[in-house]
Short mmCIF file of C-alpha atoms in Angstrom, two decimals:
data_model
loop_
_atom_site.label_atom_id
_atom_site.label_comp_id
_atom_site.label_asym_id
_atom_site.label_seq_id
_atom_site.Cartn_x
_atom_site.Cartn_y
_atom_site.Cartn_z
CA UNK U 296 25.98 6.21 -27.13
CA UNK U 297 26.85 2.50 -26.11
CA UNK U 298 25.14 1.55 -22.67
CA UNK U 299 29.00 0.68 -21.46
CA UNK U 300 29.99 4.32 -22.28
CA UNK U 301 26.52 5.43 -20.65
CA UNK U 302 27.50 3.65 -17.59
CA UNK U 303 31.04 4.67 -17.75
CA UNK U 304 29.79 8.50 -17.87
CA UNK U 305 26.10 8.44 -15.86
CA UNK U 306 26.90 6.28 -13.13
CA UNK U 307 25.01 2.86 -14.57
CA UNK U 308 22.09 1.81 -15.23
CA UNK U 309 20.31 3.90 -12.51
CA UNK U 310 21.44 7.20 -13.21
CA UNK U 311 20.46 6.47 -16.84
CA UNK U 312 17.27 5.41 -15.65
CA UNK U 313 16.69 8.67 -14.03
CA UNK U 314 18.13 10.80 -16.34
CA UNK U 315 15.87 9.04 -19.07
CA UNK U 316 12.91 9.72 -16.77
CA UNK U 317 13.58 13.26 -16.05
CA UNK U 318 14.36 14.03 -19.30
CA UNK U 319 10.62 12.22 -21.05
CA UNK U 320 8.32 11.94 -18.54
CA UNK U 321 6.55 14.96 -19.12
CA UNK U 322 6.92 14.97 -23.18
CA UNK U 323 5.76 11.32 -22.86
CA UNK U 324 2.84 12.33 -20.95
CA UNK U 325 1.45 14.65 -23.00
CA UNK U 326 2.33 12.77 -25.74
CA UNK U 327 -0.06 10.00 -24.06
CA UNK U 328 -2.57 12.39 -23.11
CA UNK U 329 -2.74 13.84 -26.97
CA UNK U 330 -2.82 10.75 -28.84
CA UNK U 331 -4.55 8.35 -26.29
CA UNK U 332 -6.88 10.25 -24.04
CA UNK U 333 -9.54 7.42 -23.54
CA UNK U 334 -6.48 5.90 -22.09
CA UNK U 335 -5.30 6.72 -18.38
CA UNK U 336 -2.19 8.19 -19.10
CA UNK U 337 -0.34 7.98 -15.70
CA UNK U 338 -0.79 4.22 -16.21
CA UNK U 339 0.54 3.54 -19.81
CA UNK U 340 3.59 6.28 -18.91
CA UNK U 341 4.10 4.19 -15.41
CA UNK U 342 4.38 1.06 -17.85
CA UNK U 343 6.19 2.50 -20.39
CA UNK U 344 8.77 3.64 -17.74
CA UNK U 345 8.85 0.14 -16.41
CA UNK U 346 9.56 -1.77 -19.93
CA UNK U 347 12.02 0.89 -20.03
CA UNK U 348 14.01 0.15 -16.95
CA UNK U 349 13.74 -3.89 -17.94
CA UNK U 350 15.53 -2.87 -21.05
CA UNK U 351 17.81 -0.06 -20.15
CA UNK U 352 21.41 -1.06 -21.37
CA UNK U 353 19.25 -1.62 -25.19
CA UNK U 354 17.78 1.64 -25.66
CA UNK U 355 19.92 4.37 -27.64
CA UNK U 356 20.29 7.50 -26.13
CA UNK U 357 19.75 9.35 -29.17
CA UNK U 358 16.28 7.21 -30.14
CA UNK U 359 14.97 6.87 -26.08
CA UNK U 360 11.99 9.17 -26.98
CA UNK U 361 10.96 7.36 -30.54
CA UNK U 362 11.52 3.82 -28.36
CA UNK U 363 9.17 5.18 -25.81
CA UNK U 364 6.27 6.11 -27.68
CA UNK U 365 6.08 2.92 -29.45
CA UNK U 366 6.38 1.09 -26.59
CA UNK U 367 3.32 3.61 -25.14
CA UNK U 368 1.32 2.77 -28.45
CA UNK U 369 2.12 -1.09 -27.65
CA UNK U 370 0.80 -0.42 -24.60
CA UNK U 371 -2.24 1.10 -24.78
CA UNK U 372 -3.21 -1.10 -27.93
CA UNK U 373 -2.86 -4.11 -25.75
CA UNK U 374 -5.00 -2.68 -23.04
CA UNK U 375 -7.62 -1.84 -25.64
CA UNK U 376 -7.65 -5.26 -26.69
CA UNK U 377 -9.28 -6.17 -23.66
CA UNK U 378 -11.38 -3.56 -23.43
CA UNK U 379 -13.74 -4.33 -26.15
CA UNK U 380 -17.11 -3.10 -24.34
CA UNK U 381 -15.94 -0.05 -24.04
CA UNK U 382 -14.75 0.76 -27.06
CA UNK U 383 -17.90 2.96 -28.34
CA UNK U 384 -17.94 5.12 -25.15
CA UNK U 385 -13.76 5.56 -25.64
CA UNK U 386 -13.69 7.00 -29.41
CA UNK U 387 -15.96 9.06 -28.73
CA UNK U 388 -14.33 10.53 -25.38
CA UNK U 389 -11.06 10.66 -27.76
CA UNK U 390 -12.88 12.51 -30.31
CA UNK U 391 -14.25 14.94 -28.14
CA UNK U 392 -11.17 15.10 -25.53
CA UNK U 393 -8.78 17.45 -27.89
CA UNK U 394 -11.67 20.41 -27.96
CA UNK U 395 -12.15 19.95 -24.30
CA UNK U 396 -8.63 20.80 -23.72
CA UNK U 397 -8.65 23.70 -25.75
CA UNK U 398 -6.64 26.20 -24.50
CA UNK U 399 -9.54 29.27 -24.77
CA UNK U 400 -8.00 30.61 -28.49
CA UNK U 401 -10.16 34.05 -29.81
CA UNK U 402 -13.16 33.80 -31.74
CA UNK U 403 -11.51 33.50 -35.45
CA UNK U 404 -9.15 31.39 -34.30
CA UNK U 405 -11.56 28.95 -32.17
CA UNK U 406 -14.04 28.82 -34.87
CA UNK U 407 -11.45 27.47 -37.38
CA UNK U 408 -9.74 25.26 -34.87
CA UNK U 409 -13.08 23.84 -34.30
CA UNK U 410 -13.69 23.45 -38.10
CA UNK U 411 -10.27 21.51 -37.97
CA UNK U 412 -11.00 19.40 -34.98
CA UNK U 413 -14.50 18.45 -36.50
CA UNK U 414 -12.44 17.49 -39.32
CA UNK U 415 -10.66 16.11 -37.93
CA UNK U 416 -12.43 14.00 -35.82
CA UNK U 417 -14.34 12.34 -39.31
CA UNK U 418 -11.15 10.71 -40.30
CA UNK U 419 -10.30 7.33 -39.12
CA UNK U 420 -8.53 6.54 -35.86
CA UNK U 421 -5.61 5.80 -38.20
CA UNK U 422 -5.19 9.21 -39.92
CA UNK U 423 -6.13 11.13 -36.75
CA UNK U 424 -3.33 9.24 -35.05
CA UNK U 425 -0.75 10.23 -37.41
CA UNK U 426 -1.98 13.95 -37.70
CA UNK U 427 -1.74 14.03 -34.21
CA UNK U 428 1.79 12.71 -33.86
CA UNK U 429 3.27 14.70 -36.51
CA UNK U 430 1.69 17.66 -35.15
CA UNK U 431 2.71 17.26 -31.48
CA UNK U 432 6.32 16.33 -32.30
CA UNK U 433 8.71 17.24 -35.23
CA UNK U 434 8.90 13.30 -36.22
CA UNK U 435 11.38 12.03 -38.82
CA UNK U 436 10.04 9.42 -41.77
CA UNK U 437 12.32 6.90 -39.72
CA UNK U 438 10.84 7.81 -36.14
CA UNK U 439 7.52 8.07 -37.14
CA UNK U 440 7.54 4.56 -39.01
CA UNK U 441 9.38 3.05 -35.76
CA UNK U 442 6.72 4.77 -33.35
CA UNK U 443 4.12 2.99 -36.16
CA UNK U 444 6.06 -0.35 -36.72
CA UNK U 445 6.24 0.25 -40.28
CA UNK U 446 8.61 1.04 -42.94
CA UNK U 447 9.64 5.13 -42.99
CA UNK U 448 8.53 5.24 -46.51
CA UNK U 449 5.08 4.05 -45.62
CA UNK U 450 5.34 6.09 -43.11
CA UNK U 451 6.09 9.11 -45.03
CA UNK U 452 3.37 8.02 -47.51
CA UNK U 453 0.67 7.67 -44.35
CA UNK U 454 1.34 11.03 -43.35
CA UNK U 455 0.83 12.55 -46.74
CA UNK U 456 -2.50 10.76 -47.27
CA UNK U 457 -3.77 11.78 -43.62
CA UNK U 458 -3.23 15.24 -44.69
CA UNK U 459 -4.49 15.44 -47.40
CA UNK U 460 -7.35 13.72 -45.97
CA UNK U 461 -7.81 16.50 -43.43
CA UNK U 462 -7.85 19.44 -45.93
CA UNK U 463 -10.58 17.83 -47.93
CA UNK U 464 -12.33 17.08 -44.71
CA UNK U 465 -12.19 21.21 -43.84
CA UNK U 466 -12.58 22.50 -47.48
CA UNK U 467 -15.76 20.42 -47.36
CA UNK U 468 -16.70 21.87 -43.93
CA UNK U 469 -15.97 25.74 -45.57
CA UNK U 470 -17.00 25.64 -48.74
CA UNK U 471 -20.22 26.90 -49.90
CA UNK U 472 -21.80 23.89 -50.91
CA UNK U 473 -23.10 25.44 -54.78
CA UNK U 474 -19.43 27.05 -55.81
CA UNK U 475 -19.49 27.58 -59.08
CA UNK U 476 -22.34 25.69 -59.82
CA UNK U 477 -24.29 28.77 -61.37
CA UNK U 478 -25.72 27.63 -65.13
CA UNK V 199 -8.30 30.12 -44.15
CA UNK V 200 -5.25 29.05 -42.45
CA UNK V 201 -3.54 25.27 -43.11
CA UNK V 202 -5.48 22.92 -41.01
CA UNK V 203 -2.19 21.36 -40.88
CA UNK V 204 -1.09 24.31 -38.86
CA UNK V 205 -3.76 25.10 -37.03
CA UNK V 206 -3.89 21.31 -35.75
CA UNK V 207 -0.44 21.83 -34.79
CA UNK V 208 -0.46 24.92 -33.42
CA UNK V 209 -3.30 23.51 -30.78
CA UNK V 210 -1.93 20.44 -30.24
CA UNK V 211 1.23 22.06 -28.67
CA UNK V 212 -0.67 24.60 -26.75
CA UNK V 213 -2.33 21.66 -25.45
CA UNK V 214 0.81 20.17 -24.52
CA UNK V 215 2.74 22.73 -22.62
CA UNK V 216 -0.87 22.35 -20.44
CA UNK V 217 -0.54 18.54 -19.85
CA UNK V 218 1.97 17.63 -16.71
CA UNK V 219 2.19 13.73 -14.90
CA UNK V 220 0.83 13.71 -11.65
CA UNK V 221 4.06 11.66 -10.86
CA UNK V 222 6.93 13.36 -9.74
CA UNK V 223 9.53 11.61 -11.48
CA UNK V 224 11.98 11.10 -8.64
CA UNK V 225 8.93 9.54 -7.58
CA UNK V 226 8.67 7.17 -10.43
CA UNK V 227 12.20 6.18 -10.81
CA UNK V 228 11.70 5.41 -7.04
CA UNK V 229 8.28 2.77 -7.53
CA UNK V 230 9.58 1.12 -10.34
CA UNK V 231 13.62 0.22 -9.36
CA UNK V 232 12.81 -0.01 -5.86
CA UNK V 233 15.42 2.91 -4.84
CA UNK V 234 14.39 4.84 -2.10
CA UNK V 235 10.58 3.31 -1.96
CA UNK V 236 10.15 1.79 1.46
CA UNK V 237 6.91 -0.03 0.64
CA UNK V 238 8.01 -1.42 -2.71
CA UNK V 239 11.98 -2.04 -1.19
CA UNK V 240 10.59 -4.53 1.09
CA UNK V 241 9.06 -6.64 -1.41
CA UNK V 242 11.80 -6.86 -3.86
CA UNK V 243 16.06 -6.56 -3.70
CA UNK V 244 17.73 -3.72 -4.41
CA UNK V 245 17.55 -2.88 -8.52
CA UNK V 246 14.77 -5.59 -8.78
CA UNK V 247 13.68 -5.20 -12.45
CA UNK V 248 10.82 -7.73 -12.33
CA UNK V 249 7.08 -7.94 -13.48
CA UNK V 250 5.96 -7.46 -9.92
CA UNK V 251 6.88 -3.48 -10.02
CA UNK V 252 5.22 -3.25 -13.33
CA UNK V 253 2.15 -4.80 -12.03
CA UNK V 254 2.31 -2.23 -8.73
CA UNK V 255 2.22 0.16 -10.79
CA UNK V 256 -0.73 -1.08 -13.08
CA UNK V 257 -2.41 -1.31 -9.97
CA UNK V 258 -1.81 1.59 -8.17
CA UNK V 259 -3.16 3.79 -10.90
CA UNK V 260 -5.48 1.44 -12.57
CA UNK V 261 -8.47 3.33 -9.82
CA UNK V 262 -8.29 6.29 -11.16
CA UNK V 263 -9.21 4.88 -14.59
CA UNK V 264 -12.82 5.09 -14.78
CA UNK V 265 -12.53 8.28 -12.43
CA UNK V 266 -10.45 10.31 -15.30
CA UNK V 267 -13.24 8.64 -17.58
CA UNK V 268 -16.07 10.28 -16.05
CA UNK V 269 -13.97 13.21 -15.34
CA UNK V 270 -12.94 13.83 -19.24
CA UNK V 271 -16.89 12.53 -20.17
CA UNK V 272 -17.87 15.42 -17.30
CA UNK V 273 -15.62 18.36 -19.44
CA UNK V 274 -16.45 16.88 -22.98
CA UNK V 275 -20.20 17.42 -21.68
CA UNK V 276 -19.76 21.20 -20.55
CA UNK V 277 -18.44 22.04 -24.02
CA UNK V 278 -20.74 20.12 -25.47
CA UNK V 279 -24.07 18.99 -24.03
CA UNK V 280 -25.95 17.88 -26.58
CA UNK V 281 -22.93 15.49 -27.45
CA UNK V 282 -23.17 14.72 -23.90
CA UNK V 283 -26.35 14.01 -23.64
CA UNK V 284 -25.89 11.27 -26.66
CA UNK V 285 -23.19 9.75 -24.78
CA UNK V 286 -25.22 9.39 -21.80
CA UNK V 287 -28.08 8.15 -23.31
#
């Protein structure tokens, strides 16, 4: 949708403002809370928000929620960048923050999810950040690799790796450690 | 075992549905175009789309940063003490 024929049908910029608000906030927020949770995510959504509104008539309905969370991932990778002394403390809060939230799951299930998170939680912030995306939202190759500022086929590639990366990470965690290893 | 892949997914959702914005968002639209925000309608015109609102709203929230730090260090430690314990020391 052109931002003349947005205007035309939602009243202007304003009521395509709110509209865009109402409709994200809350997937943005979690979205924040998931990926970034050293980072205060009432801020970076407040910010996000705000770019938004200074670029309103450019942002495509149909691609408002992949423009907003890589303008949240701008965001809180600028803040980091002056944030260096605190860096230590923040990954691992981040690493730590997903289990916290855990939603009380039964015993099976906890024990694997916390095999998974453990897993999880060994990979670098690069893999874990793609898991986590993919995982929260049902991202295209395009979307992703916008979100990422890269191309969708490295973006498609990063994903595969990260996986891959994870199942290693939990086979090693459930394996016995001899398998097979009888002479 | 099931996929990790799914399992990660599975929580992460769950975790989702829990997570709301402690901004109402007739609330937000209000702070950052200036509509129907007395404090912030006196200091700029109308659908002011400047800086300044971004930076009111940096600031506004920016307090509860380290708060929401110690808070999330505070429920990371309940699960996990001995973790905790590392991080404090």
């Amino acid at each position: 949708m052109t931002s003349r024929h947005a205007d035309q049908v939602g009243g202007g910029a304003h009521a395509r403002f709110t509209a865009l608000v109402h409709e994200h906030q809350r997937g943005l927020f979690a979205h924040v809370r998931v990926l970034y949770p050293h980072a205060d995510a009432d801020t970076v959504v407040n910010e996000t928000f705000t770019a938004a509104w200074q670029r309103i008539d450019d942002i495509a309905t149909d691609g408002a929620a992949t423009w907003l969370r890589a303008t949240a991932r701008n965001i809180v990778q600028n803040s980091r960048r002056g944030e260096r002394r605190w860096q230590a403390l923040n990954d691992k809060v981040a690493r730590l923050a997903p289990v916290a939230l855990s939603p009380s799951p039964d015993h099976d299930a906890g024990i694997e999810l916390q095999i998974v998170m453990d897993a999880l939680a060994s990979l670098s912030v690069s893999d874990r950040e793609v898991l986590l995306m993919t995982a929260l939202d049902d991202l295209s190759s395009e979307d992703l690799g916008e979100i990422l500022g890269v191309r969708a086929n490295a973006a498609k590639v990063r994903v595969s790796r990260a996986r891959a990366r994870l199942r290693a990470a939990v086979a090693d965690r459930t394996e016995p450690p001899d398998q097979g290893g009888t002479r | 075992m099931t996929d990790p892949i799914d399992v990660l997914r599975s929580h992460v959702q769950s975790v989702a549905l829990l997570e709301r914005p402690h901004t109402d968002p007739a609330d937000l639209v209000a702070a950052i175009t200036g509509a129907g925000a007395p404090d912030i309608a006196n200091r700029s015109t109308g659908a002011d789309r400047s800086n300044v609102v971004a930076l009111r709203c940096s600031i506004s929230t920016a307090g509860g940063w380290f708060q929401k730090l110690e808070c999330e260090l505070a429920t990371a430690e309940s699960h996990f003490p001995h973790i905790g314990n590392a991080i404090s020391a």
